[in-house]
CSV table of C-alpha atoms and ligand atoms in Angstrom, one decimal:
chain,number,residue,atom,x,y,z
A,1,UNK,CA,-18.9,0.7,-7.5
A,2,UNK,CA,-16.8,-1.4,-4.6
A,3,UNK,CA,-17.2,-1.3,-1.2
A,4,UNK,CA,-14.4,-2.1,0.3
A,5,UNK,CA,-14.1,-2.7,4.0
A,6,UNK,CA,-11.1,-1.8,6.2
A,7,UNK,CA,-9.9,0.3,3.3
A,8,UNK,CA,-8.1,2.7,5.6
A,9,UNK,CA,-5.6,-0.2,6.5
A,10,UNK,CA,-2.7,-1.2,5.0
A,11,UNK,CA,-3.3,-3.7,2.1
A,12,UNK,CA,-6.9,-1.9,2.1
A,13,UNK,CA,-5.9,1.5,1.7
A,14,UNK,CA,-3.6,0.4,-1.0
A,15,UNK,CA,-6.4,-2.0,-2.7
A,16,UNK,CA,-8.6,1.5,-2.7
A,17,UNK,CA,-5.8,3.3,-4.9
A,18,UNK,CA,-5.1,0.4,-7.3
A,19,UNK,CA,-9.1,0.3,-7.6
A,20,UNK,CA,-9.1,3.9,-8.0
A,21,UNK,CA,-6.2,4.0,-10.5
A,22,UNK,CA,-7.9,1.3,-12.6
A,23,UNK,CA,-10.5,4.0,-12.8
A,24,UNK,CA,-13.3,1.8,-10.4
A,25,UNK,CA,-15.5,4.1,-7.8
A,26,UNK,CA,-14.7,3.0,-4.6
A,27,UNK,CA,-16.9,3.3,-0.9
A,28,UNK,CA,-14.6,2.3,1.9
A,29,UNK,CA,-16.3,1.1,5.4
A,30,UNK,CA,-13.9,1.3,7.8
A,31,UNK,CA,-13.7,2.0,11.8
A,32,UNK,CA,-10.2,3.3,12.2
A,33,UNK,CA,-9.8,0.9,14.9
A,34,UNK,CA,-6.1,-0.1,14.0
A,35,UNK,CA,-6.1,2.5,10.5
A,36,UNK,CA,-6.2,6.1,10.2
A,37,UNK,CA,-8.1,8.6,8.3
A,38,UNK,CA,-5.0,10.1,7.2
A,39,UNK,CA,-4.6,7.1,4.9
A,40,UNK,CA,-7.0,8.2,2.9
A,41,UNK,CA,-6.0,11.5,2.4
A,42,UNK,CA,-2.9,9.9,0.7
A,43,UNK,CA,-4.9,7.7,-1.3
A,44,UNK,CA,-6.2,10.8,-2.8
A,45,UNK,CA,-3.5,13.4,-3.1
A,46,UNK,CA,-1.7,9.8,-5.3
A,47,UNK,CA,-4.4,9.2,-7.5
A,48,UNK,CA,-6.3,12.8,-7.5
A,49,UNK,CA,-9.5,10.7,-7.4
A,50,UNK,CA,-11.5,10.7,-4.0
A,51,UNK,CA,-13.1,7.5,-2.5
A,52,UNK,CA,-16.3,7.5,-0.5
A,53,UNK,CA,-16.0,7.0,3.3
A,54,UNK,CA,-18.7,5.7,5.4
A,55,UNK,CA,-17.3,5.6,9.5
A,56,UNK,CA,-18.2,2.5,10.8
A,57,UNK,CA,-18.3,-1.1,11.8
A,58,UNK,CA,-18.9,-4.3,9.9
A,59,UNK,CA,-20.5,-5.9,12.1
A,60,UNK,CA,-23.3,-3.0,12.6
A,61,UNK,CA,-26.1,-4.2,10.1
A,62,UNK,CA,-27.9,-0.9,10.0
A,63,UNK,CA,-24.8,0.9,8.8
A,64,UNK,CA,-24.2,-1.7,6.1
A,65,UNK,CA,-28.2,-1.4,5.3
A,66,UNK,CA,-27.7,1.9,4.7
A,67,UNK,CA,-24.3,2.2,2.7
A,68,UNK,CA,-25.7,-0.3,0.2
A,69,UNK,CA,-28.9,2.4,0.1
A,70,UNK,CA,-26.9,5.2,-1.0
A,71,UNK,CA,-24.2,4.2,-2.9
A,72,UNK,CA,-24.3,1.6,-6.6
A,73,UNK,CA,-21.9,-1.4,-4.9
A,74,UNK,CA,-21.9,-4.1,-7.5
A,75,UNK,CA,-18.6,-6.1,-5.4
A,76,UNK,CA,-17.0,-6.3,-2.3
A,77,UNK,CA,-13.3,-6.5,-1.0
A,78,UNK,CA,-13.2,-7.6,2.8
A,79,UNK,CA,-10.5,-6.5,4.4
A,80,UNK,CA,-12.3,-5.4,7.5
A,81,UNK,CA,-10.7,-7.4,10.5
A,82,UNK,CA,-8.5,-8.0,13.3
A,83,UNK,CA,-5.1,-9.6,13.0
A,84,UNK,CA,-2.1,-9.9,15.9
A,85,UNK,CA,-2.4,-13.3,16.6
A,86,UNK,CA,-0.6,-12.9,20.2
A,87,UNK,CA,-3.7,-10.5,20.7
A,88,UNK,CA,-5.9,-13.3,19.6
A,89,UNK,CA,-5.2,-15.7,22.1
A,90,UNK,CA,-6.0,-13.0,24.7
A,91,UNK,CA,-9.0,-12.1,23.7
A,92,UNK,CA,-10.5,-14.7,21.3
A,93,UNK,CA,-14.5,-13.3,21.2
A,94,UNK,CA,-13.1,-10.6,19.8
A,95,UNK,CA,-11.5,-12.0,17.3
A,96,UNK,CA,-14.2,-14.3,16.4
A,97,UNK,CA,-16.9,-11.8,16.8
A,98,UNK,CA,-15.1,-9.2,14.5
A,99,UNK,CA,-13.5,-11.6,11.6
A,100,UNK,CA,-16.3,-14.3,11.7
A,101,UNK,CA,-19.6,-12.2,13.1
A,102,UNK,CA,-18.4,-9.2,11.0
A,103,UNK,CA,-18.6,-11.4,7.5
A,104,UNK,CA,-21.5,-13.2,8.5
A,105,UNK,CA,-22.8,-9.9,9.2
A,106,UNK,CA,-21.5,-8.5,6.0
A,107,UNK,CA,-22.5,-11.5,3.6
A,108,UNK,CA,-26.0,-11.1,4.9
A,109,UNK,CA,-26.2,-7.7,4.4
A,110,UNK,CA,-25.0,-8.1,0.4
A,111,UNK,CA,-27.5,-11.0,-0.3
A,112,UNK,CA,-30.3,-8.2,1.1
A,113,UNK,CA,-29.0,-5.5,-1.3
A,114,UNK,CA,-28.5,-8.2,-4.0
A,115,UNK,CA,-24.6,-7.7,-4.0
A,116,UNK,CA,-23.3,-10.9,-4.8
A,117,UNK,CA,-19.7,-10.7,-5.4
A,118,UNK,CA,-17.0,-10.7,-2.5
A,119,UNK,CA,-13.1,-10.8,-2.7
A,120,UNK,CA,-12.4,-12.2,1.0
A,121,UNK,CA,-8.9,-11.4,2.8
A,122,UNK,CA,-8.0,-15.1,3.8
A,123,UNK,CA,-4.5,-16.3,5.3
A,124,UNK,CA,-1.5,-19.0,4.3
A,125,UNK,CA,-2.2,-19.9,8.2
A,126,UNK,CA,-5.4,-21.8,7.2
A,127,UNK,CA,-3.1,-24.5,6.2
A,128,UNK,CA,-1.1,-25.2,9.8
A,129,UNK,CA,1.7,-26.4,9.9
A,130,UNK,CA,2.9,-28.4,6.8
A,131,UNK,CA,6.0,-30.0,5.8
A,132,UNK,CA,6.1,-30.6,2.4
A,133,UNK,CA,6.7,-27.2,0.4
A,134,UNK,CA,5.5,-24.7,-1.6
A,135,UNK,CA,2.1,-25.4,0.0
A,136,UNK,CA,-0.8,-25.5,-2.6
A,137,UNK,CA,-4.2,-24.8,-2.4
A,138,UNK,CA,-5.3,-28.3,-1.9
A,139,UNK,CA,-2.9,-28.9,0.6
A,140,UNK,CA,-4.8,-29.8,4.2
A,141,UNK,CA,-2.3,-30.0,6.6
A,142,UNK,CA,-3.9,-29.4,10.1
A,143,UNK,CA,-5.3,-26.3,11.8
A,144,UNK,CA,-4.3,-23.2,12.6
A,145,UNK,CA,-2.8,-22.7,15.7
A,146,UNK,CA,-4.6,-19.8,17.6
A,147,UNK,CA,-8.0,-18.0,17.2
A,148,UNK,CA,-6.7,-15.5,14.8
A,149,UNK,CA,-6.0,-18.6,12.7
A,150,UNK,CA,-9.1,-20.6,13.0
A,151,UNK,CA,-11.4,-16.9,12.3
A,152,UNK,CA,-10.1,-17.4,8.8
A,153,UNK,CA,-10.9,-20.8,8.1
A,154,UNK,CA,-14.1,-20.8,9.9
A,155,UNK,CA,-15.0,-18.1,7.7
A,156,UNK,CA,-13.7,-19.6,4.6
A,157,UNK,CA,-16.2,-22.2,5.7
A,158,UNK,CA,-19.6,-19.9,5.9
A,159,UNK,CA,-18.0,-18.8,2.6
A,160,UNK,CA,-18.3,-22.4,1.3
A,161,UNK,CA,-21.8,-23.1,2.3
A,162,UNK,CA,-23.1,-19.9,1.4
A,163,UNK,CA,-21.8,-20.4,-2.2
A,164,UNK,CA,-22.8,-24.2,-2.6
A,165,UNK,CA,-26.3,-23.0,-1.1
A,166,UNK,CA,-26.8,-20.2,-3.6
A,167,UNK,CA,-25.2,-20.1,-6.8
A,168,UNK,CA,-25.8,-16.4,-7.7
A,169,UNK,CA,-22.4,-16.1,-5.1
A,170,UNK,CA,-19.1,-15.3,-6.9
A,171,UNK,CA,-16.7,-15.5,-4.2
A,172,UNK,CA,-12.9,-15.3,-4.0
A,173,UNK,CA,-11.1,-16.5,-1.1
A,174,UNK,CA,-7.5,-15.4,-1.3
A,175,UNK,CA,-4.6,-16.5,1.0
A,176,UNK,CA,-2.2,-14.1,1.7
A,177,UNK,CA,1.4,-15.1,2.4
A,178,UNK,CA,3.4,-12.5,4.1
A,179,UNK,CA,2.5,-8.8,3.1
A,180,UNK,CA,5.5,-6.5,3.4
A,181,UNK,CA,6.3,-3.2,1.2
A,182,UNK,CA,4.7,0.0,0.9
A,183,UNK,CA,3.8,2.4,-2.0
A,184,UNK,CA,7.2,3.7,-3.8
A,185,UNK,CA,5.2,7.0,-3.1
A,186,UNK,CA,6.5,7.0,0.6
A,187,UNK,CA,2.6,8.2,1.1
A,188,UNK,CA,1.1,4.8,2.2
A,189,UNK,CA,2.8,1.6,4.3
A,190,UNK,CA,1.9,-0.3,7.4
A,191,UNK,CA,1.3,2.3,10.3
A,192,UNK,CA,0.6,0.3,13.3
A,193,UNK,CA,-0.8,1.1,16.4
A,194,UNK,CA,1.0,-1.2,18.5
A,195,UNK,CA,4.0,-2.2,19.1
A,196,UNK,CA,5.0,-4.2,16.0
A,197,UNK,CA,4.9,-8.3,16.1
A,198,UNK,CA,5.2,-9.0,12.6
A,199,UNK,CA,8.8,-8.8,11.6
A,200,UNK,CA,9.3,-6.5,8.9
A,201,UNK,CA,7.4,-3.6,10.9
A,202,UNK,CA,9.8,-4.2,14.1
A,203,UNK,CA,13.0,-4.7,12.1
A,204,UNK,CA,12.0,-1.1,10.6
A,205,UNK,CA,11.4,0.2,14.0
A,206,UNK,CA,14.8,-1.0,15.0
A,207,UNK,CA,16.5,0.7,12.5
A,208,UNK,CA,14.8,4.1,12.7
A,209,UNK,CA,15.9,3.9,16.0
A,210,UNK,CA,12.8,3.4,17.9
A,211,UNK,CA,14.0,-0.3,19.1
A,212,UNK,CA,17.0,-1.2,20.7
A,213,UNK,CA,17.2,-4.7,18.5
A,214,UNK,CA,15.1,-7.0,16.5
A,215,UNK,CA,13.9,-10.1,18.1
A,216,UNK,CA,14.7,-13.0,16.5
A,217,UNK,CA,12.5,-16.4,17.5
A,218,UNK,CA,14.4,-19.4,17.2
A,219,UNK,CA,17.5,-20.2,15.3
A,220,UNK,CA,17.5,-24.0,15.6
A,221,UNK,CA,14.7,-24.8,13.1
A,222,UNK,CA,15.4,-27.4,10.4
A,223,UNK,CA,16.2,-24.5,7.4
A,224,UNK,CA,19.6,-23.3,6.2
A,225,UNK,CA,20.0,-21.2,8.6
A,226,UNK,CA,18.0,-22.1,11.6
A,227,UNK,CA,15.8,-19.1,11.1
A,228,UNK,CA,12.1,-19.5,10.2
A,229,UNK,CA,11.7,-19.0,6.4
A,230,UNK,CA,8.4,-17.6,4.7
A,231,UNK,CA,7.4,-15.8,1.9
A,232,UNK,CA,7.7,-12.1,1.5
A,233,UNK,CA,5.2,-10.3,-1.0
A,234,UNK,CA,5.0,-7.4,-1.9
A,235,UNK,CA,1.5,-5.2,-1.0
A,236,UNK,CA,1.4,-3.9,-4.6
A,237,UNK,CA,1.5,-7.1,-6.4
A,238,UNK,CA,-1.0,-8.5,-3.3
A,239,UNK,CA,-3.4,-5.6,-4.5
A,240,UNK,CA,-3.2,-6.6,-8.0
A,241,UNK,CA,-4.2,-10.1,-7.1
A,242,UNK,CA,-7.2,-9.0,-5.6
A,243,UNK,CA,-8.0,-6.8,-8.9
A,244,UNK,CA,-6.9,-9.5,-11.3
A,245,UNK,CA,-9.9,-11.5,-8.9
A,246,UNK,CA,-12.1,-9.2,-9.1
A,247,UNK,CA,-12.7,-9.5,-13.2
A,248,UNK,CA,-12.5,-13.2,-12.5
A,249,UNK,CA,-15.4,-12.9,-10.4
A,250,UNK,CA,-17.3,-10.8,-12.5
A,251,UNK,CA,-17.4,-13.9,-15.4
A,252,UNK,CA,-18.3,-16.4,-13.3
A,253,UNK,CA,-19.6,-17.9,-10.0
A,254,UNK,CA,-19.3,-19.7,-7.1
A,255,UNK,CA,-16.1,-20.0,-4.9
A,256,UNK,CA,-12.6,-20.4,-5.6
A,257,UNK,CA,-9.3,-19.8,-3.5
A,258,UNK,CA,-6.0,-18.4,-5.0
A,259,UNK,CA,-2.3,-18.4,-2.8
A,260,UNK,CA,-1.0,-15.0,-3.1
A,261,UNK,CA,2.7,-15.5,-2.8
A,262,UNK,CA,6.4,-15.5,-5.0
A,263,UNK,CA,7.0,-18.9,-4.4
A,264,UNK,CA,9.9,-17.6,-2.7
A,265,UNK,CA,11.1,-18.5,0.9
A,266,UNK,CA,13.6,-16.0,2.7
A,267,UNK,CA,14.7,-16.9,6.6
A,268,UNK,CA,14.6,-14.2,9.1
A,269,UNK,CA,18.6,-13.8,8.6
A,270,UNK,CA,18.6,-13.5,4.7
A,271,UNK,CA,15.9,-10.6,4.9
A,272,UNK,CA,17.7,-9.5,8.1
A,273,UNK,CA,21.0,-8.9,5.7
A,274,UNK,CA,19.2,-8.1,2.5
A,275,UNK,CA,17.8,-4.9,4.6
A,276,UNK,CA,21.2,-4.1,6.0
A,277,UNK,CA,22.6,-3.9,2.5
A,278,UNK,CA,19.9,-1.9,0.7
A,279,UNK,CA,19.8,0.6,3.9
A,280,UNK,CA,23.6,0.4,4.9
A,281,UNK,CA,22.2,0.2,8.3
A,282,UNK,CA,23.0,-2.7,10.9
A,283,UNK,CA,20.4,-4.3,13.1
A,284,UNK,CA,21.1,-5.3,16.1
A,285,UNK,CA,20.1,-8.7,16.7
A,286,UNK,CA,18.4,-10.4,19.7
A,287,UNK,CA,18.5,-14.4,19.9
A,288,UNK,CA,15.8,-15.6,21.6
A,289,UNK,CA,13.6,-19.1,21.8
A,290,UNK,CA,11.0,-20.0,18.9
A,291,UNK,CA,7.7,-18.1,19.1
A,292,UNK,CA,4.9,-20.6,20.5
A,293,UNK,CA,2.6,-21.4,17.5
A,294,UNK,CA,5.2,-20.7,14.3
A,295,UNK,CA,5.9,-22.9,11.8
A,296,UNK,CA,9.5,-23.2,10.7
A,297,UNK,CA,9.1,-22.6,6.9
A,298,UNK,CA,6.2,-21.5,4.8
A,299,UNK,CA,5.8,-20.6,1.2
A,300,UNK,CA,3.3,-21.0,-1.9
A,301,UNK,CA,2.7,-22.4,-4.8
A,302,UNK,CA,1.0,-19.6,-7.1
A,303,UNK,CA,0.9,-21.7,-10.4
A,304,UNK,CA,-3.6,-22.0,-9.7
A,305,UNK,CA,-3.5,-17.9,-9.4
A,306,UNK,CA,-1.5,-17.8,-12.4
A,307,UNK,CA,-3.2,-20.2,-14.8
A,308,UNK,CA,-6.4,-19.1,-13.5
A,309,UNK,CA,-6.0,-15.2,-12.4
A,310,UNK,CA,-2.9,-14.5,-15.3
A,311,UNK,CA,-1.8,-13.3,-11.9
A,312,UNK,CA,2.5,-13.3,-10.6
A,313,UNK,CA,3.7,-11.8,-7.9
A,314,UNK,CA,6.7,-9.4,-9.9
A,315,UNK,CA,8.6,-7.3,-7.2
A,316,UNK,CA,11.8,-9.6,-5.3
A,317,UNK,CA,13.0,-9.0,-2.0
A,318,UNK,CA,15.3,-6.0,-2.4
A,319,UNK,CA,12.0,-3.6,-3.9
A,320,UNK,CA,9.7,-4.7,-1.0
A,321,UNK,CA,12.7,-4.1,1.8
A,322,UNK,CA,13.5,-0.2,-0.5
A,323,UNK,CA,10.3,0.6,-0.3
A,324,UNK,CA,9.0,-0.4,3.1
A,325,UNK,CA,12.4,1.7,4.1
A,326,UNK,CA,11.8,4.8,2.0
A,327,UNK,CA,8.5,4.6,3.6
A,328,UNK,CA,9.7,4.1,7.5
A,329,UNK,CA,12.1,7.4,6.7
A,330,UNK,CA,9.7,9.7,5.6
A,331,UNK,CA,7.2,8.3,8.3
A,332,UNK,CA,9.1,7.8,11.5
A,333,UNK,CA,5.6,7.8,13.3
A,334,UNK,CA,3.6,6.5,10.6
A,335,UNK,CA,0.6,8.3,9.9
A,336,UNK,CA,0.6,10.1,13.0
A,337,UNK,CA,1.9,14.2,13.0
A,338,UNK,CA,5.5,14.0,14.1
A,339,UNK,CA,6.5,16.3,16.3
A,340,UNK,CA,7.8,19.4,15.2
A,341,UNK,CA,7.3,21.3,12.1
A,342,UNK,CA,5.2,19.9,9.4
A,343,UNK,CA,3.7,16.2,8.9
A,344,UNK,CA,5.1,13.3,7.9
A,345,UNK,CA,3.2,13.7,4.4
A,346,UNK,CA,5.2,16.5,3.5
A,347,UNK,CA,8.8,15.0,4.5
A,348,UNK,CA,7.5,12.2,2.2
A,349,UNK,CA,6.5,14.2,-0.6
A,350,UNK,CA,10.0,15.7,-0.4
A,351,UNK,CA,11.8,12.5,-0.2
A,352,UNK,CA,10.4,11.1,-3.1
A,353,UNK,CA,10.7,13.8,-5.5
A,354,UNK,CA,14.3,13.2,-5.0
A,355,UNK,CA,14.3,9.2,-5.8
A,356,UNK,CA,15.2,8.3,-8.9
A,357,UNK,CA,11.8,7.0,-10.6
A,358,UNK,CA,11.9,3.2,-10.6
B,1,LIG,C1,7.8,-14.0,10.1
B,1,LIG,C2,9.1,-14.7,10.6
B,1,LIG,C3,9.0,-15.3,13.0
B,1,LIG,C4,8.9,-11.1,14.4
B,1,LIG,C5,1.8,-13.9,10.8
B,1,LIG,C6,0.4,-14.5,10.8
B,1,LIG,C7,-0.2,-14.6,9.4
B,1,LIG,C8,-0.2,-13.2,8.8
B,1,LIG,C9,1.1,-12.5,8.9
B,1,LIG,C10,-1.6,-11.3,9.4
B,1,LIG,C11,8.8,-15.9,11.6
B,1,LIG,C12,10.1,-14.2,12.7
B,1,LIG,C13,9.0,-12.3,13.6
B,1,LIG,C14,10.1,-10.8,15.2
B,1,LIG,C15,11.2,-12.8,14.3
B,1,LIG,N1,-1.3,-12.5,9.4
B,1,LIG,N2,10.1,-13.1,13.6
B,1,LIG,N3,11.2,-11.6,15.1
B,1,LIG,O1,4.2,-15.4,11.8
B,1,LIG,O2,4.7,-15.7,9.3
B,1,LIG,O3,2.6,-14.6,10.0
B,1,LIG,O4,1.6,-12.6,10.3
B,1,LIG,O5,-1.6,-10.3,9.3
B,1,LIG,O6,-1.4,-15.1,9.5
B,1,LIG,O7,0.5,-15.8,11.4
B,1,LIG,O8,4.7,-13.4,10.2
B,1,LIG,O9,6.1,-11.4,10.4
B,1,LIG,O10,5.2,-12.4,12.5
B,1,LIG,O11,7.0,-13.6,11.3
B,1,LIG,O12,12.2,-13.5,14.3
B,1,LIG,O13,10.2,-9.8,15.9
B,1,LIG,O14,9.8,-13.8,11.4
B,1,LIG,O15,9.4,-16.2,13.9
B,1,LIG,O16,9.7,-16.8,11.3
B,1,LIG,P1,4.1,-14.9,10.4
B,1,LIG,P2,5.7,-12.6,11.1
């Protein structure tokens, strides 16, 4: 069985169905603190299987005690955690105490139960801000810029002692580039509870109407077309890297990290115009100066997750931007009831009985 925490969130709520399809049992921790219940429910009514729900925080031992008392866990995804990195910079104990404190917490709780095997949720911003691309996993280029940042490698680095101290550890550490998409469902995307600052989420917003224009932070960087450029992956193949891990894990030990990412770089203007073409929608722009703390381009080099993992990232551009739209229609307020008659679940179920299958 896997426990996987945060898997009410985005990338963990679709980790729990990919696991679920692939016929694993799954326990999901998770404190709704930025997810919603209602993700689950999804998860379920998709793969008719049900996942087991403990309510609660990572970083509270005695619940962790007791989930790895009742239920079989032989691995662990580790999704649980905070990430706006504006937010971060506010309130930095926060971050450190949930992202850092939370997998201390978490790792020490496994070792008791004698669960040794962890996929950790790591970030492309452990690198800082490099010049030479695709960035590889060797590649040490600086630090991260902000607390959010420097939570991920600092607990890459527990990660690293704990496994050179204690070789019964099988740990995967996997940088994520830039998740976008949603399930081609329409049943499970990105719901969240702020105000978006990641760009896909706010370009969405904008053209659902709830935005007057998308923000765009800087147009005089050294790319094509002055607009930061990063990678764009899709949260289906990002899931399927983490399973792909997962059996990795299981035939060996110690630790290892693996970029998720296409190896693809898109600016903020070519997504901007990809999106306008698959929704026939135009986005109202909003020039303003570079975002303190972003790095002008940013993309991987995959070739170690696909010699090692027989892992590729297989949906382009134009399938994330379809589906995180079909997703944004039927879910106007995300997870939340919309007003009116109904829920968003059912316009959903609706809309996609009338896609063509893909
Ligand atoms: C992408 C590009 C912006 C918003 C961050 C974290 C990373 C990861 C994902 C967690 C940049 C531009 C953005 C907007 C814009 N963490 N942009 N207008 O900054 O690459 O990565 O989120 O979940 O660790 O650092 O992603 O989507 O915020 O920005 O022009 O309103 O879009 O300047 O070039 P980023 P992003």
């Amino acid at each position: 069985m896997i426990l996987v925490t945060g898997g009410a969130g985005y990338l963990g709520a679709h980790a729990v169905l990919a696991l679920l399809e692939a016929g694993e049992e799954v326990v999901v921790l998770d404190n709704f603190a930025n997810s919603s219940p209602e993700a689950l429910r999804r998860v379920r009514r998709i793969s008719r299987r049900k996942p087991a729900l403990v309510v609660g925080d990572v970083r509270n031992r005695s619940v962790l005690d007791d989930l790895f008392k009742r239920f079989p866990v032989d691995a662990v995804m580790h999704f649980a955690g905070l990430k706006a990195v504006g937010e971060s910079v506010r309130q930095p104990l926060r971050y450190y105490d949930t992202n850092v404190g939370g997998s201390i917490n978490l790792c020490q709780a496994m070792a008791y139960a004698g669960v040794f095997t962890l996929v950790f949720s790591s970030s492309a911003t452990v690198y800082g801000d490099c010049q030479r691309m695709p960035i590889d996993e060797q590649t040490a280029c600086g630090h991260p810029t902000n607390p959010y940042g420097q939570s991920k490698l600092m607990t890459e680095q527990v990660l690293a002692s704990l496994a050179q101290a204690d070789d019964r550890w099988s740990i995967g550490v996997l940088r994520y580039f830039n998740p976008v998409g949603a399930h081609p469902s329409g049943l499970l995307g990105e719901s969240p509870k702020a105000v978006p600052s990641n760009l896909l989420p706010y370009l969405l917003r904008v053209a659902g109407g709830q935005l007057p224009a998308l923000p765009v932070f800087g147009n005089d960087y050294p790319t094509p077309d002055g607009t930061g450029v990063r990678d764009y992956i899709h949260v289906l193949d990002l899931v399927a890297g983490h399973l792909d891990t997962l059996a990795y894990l299981r035939r060996s030990s110690g630790i290892r990290a693996w970029n998720l990412g296409t190896g693809l770089g898109y600016s903020v203007l070519e997504l901007v115009h990809a999106f306008e073409r698959i929704s026939g929608i135009s986005v109202p722009l909003d020039m303003r100066e570079r975002r303190p703390g972003d790095v002008a381009k940013c993309w991987a080099d995959a070739t170690r997750a696909r010699e090692e993992l027989g892992w590729v990232a297989r949906r382009d551009l134009d399938t994330m931007l379809r589906d995180a739209w079909h997703w944004q229609r039927a879910n106007p307020t995300g997870y939340s009831k919309m007003p009116g008659s109904g829920t968003a679940a059912k316009v959903a179920d609706e809309r996609a009985s009338a896609l063509p299958l893909r």
